[in-house]
Amino acid sequence: MTRPETEAPGAPDRTPDTGERFAGAVRVPRFAPAERWVHRVTAVLMGVCVATAACLYLPQLAELVGRRELVVRVHEWSGLLLPVPVLAGLVSRAFRKDLRMLNRFGPHDGVWLRAALRRDARPESRPAGKFNAGQKVYAAWIAGAVLVMLGTGLLMWFTHLAPLVWRTSATFVHDWLALTIGLVLAGHIGMAMARPEARRGLRTGSVSKEWAEEEHPLWRP
């Protein structure tokens, strides 16, 4: 079958995921309830952190919201609680299994990353297990960033823990890493919005078998 003349060379032989494409398809389990709740609670806490940070650092929002002391306290406690959902999720066997998968890179992940750098979106050029290489990199980066933010935030909160030079450095790292996290989260949300079936998997716990075979061909549910 020939491609339509308007289709770009090298485009994938598949219909974009519009959210309706996989309606009524055979579904396979992807995420257990504990995993979905860990993601939801973490997302809420991260959203509160980002929103309160914006209110603290952008004068326009600071004037609009007011009550700076309250905003500071909400920001501090939401940041302090960020690791809690993940720690609580460790009681779930399914969650621990997925963490192990996220923490392991194989040869196919290198293939996936090289294809992503070339902007090659063909399914056969991006082999992936339950999690693709992009998701693994994101998970590792955001976990490290949260730990750094937690450490620098504690130095800023409890001023007696370190000398002035340490607190100044912590403030610098905290502020710039916060900006980076905001940008990365915006990209993460944008990619999620473009993939309705992936979002459905996090919302309901299951995905269509066709989507799984197409996007994660090495995964065996």
Tab-separated table of C-alpha atoms in Angstrom:
chain	number	residue	atom	x	y	z
A	1	MET	CA	0.000	0.000	0.000
A	2	THR	CA	1.404	3.390	-0.948
A	3	ARG	CA	1.513	6.364	1.386
A	4	PRO	CA	-0.644	9.408	0.753
A	5	GLU	CA	1.322	12.128	-1.033
A	6	THR	CA	0.842	14.464	1.934
A	7	GLU	CA	2.457	12.050	4.401
A	8	ALA	CA	6.066	12.771	5.265
A	9	PRO	CA	8.687	10.166	4.280
A	10	GLY	CA	9.621	7.918	7.150
A	11	ALA	CA	6.358	8.546	9.016
A	12	PRO	CA	5.107	5.588	11.069
A	13	ASP	CA	2.542	3.215	9.547
A	14	ARG	CA	-0.030	3.784	12.247
A	15	THR	CA	-2.956	5.973	13.097
A	16	PRO	CA	-2.260	8.584	15.805
A	17	ASP	CA	-3.574	7.798	19.274
A	18	THR	CA	-6.622	10.049	19.460
A	19	GLY	CA	-8.229	8.338	22.435
A	20	GLU	CA	-10.976	6.755	20.319
A	21	ARG	CA	-8.740	4.471	18.296
A	22	PHE	CA	-8.493	1.824	21.017
A	23	ALA	CA	-12.081	2.096	22.265
A	24	GLY	CA	-13.631	-1.327	22.625
A	25	ALA	CA	-10.309	-3.129	22.122
A	26	VAL	CA	-9.144	-6.104	24.163
A	27	ARG	CA	-7.504	-4.767	27.301
A	28	VAL	CA	-4.583	-6.010	29.374
A	29	PRO	CA	-3.631	-5.009	32.955
A	30	ARG	CA	-0.791	-2.481	33.238
A	31	PHE	CA	-0.841	-0.811	36.675
A	32	ALA	CA	-2.092	-2.064	40.042
A	33	PRO	CA	-4.221	0.236	42.266
A	34	ALA	CA	-1.244	0.987	44.542
A	35	GLU	CA	0.826	2.164	41.591
A	36	ARG	CA	-1.941	4.436	40.332
A	37	TRP	CA	-2.423	6.004	43.760
A	38	VAL	CA	1.310	6.588	44.176
A	39	HIS	CA	1.315	8.429	40.856
A	40	ARG	CA	-1.780	10.478	41.711
A	41	VAL	CA	-0.663	11.558	45.168
A	42	THR	CA	2.846	12.341	43.940
A	43	ALA	CA	1.395	14.382	41.080
A	44	VAL	CA	-0.783	16.392	43.488
A	45	LEU	CA	2.126	17.100	45.839
A	46	MET	CA	4.397	18.036	42.953
A	47	GLY	CA	1.713	20.306	41.534
A	48	VAL	CA	1.322	22.052	44.897
A	49	CYS	CA	5.112	22.480	45.123
A	50	VAL	CA	5.330	24.018	41.667
A	51	ALA	CA	2.286	26.255	42.151
A	52	THR	CA	3.440	27.593	45.526
A	53	ALA	CA	6.978	28.083	44.202
A	54	ALA	CA	5.570	30.171	41.365
A	55	CYS	CA	3.619	32.256	43.890
A	56	LEU	CA	6.806	32.817	45.898
A	57	TYR	CA	9.067	33.810	43.022
A	58	LEU	CA	6.813	35.607	40.540
A	59	PRO	CA	5.817	39.066	41.841
A	60	GLN	CA	2.563	39.111	39.860
A	61	LEU	CA	1.366	35.871	41.437
A	62	ALA	CA	2.690	36.854	44.866
A	63	GLU	CA	0.575	40.036	44.794
A	64	LEU	CA	-2.444	38.154	43.511
A	65	VAL	CA	-2.327	35.401	46.146
A	66	GLY	CA	-0.892	37.264	49.137
A	67	ARG	CA	-0.488	35.508	52.500
A	68	ARG	CA	3.158	34.717	51.792
A	69	GLU	CA	3.753	33.016	55.136
A	70	LEU	CA	0.964	30.515	54.455
A	71	VAL	CA	2.259	29.864	50.936
A	72	VAL	CA	5.751	29.235	52.330
A	73	ARG	CA	4.434	26.691	54.846
A	74	VAL	CA	2.354	24.866	52.226
A	75	HIS	CA	5.383	24.763	49.915
A	76	GLU	CA	7.649	23.413	52.649
A	77	TRP	CA	5.303	20.670	53.799
A	78	SER	CA	4.278	19.550	50.315
A	79	GLY	CA	7.973	19.262	49.440
A	80	LEU	CA	8.746	17.368	52.632
A	81	LEU	CA	5.898	14.920	51.902
A	82	LEU	CA	6.923	14.255	48.282
A	83	PRO	CA	8.873	11.045	49.005
A	84	VAL	CA	6.100	9.635	51.220
A	85	PRO	CA	3.853	8.166	48.451
A	86	VAL	CA	6.808	6.287	46.942
A	87	LEU	CA	7.898	4.981	50.335
A	88	ALA	CA	4.333	3.908	51.121
A	89	GLY	CA	4.073	2.255	47.705
A	90	LEU	CA	6.964	-0.057	48.564
A	91	VAL	CA	4.527	-2.287	50.442
A	92	SER	CA	3.066	-3.203	47.030
A	93	ARG	CA	4.780	-6.065	45.225
A	94	ALA	CA	3.644	-4.705	41.852
A	95	PHE	CA	5.130	-1.294	42.633
A	96	ARG	CA	8.466	-2.794	43.684
A	97	LYS	CA	8.545	-4.871	40.500
A	98	ASP	CA	7.966	-1.788	38.355
A	99	LEU	CA	10.693	0.120	40.210
A	100	ARG	CA	13.124	-2.658	39.353
A	101	MET	CA	12.098	-2.427	35.701
A	102	LEU	CA	12.550	1.339	35.692
A	103	ASN	CA	16.017	0.935	37.181
A	104	ARG	CA	17.312	-1.502	34.569
A	105	PHE	CA	18.566	-0.511	31.128
A	106	GLY	CA	19.110	-3.036	28.351
A	107	PRO	CA	20.524	-2.880	24.811
A	108	HIS	CA	17.063	-2.115	23.417
A	109	ASP	CA	16.954	1.071	25.513
A	110	GLY	CA	20.017	2.382	23.699
A	111	VAL	CA	18.276	1.685	20.390
A	112	TRP	CA	15.195	3.568	21.616
A	113	LEU	CA	17.222	6.607	22.716
A	114	ARG	CA	19.154	6.781	19.432
A	115	ALA	CA	15.892	6.626	17.500
A	116	ALA	CA	14.441	9.381	19.698
A	117	LEU	CA	17.469	11.605	19.022
A	118	ARG	CA	16.991	11.026	15.288
A	119	ARG	CA	13.271	11.755	15.698
A	120	ASP	CA	12.544	8.363	14.179
A	121	ALA	CA	9.011	7.531	15.324
A	122	ARG	CA	8.633	4.196	13.536
A	123	PRO	CA	7.466	1.522	15.989
A	124	GLU	CA	10.138	-0.951	14.891
A	125	SER	CA	12.884	1.596	15.604
A	126	ARG	CA	11.831	2.083	19.249
A	127	PRO	CA	11.792	-1.284	21.034
A	128	ALA	CA	10.555	-1.071	24.619
A	129	GLY	CA	9.544	-3.298	27.479
A	130	LYS	CA	6.889	-2.208	29.954
A	131	PHE	CA	8.696	1.137	30.187
A	132	ASN	CA	10.575	2.742	27.333
A	133	ALA	CA	13.996	4.334	27.718
A	134	GLY	CA	12.543	7.843	27.865
A	135	GLN	CA	10.345	6.909	30.804
A	136	LYS	CA	13.327	5.308	32.567
A	137	VAL	CA	15.482	8.396	32.096
A	138	TYR	CA	12.677	10.659	33.289
A	139	ALA	CA	12.002	8.517	36.377
A	140	ALA	CA	15.691	8.479	37.335
A	141	TRP	CA	16.084	12.212	36.767
A	142	ILE	CA	12.975	13.289	38.666
A	143	ALA	CA	13.833	10.989	41.593
A	144	GLY	CA	17.293	12.511	41.859
A	145	ALA	CA	15.933	16.031	41.457
A	146	VAL	CA	13.395	15.509	44.263
A	147	LEU	CA	16.135	14.303	46.616
A	148	VAL	CA	18.321	17.314	45.786
A	149	MET	CA	15.364	19.667	46.269
A	150	LEU	CA	14.561	18.010	49.591
A	151	GLY	CA	18.140	18.345	50.821
A	152	THR	CA	18.591	21.945	49.732
A	153	GLY	CA	15.137	22.837	51.027
A	154	LEU	CA	15.961	21.493	54.474
A	155	LEU	CA	19.125	23.611	54.557
A	156	MET	CA	17.034	26.669	53.685
A	157	TRP	CA	14.296	25.782	56.190
A	158	PHE	CA	16.501	24.909	59.159
A	159	THR	CA	19.081	27.670	58.974
A	160	HIS	CA	21.062	26.341	61.945
A	161	LEU	CA	21.995	23.129	60.097
A	162	ALA	CA	24.795	24.664	58.035
A	163	PRO	CA	26.970	27.784	57.701
A	164	LEU	CA	25.892	30.741	55.574
A	165	VAL	CA	27.925	29.746	52.525
A	166	TRP	CA	26.210	26.350	52.416
A	167	ARG	CA	22.773	27.934	52.720
A	168	THR	CA	23.571	30.410	49.946
A	169	SER	CA	24.692	27.583	47.669
A	170	ALA	CA	21.614	25.550	48.595
A	171	THR	CA	19.358	28.473	47.675
A	172	PHE	CA	21.065	28.846	44.296
A	173	VAL	CA	20.742	25.136	43.487
A	174	HIS	CA	17.174	24.967	44.797
A	175	ASP	CA	15.968	27.906	42.720
A	176	TRP	CA	17.537	26.868	39.423
A	177	LEU	CA	16.643	23.208	39.803
A	178	ALA	CA	13.055	24.247	40.565
A	179	LEU	CA	12.936	26.085	37.234
A	180	THR	CA	14.346	23.035	35.456
A	181	ILE	CA	11.802	20.754	37.126
A	182	GLY	CA	8.994	23.058	36.033
A	183	LEU	CA	10.144	22.868	32.411
A	184	VAL	CA	10.600	19.089	32.510
A	185	LEU	CA	7.172	18.610	34.102
A	186	ALA	CA	5.605	20.787	31.406
A	187	GLY	CA	7.159	18.504	28.777
A	188	HIS	CA	6.009	15.415	30.685
A	189	ILE	CA	2.439	16.686	30.861
A	190	GLY	CA	2.501	17.695	27.203
A	191	MET	CA	3.584	14.210	26.147
A	192	ALA	CA	0.926	12.645	28.373
A	193	MET	CA	-1.777	14.823	26.835
A	194	ALA	CA	-0.748	13.574	23.387
A	195	ARG	CA	-1.123	9.925	24.457
A	196	PRO	CA	-4.688	9.254	25.643
A	197	GLU	CA	-4.214	5.493	25.890
A	198	ALA	CA	-1.191	5.868	28.161
A	199	ARG	CA	-3.232	8.201	30.389
A	200	ARG	CA	-6.070	5.692	30.407
A	201	GLY	CA	-3.649	3.068	31.658
A	202	LEU	CA	-2.771	5.234	34.657
A	203	ARG	CA	-6.403	6.086	35.274
A	204	THR	CA	-7.995	2.640	34.914
A	205	GLY	CA	-5.029	0.288	35.280
A	206	SER	CA	-5.448	-1.330	31.859
A	207	VAL	CA	-4.518	-0.574	28.244
A	208	SER	CA	-5.539	-2.016	24.907
A	209	LYS	CA	-3.600	-5.053	23.742
A	210	GLU	CA	-2.997	-3.399	20.371
A	211	TRP	CA	-1.470	-0.306	22.015
A	212	ALA	CA	0.762	-2.472	24.207
A	213	GLU	CA	2.032	-4.456	21.215
A	214	GLU	CA	2.639	-1.269	19.255
A	215	GLU	CA	4.250	0.956	21.886
A	216	HIS	CA	5.854	-1.691	24.151
A	217	PRO	CA	6.519	-4.715	21.921
A	218	LEU	CA	8.960	-6.364	24.368
A	219	TRP	CA	6.473	-6.227	27.256
A	220	ARG	CA	4.613	-9.409	28.111
A	221	PRO	CA	1.618	-8.528	30.336
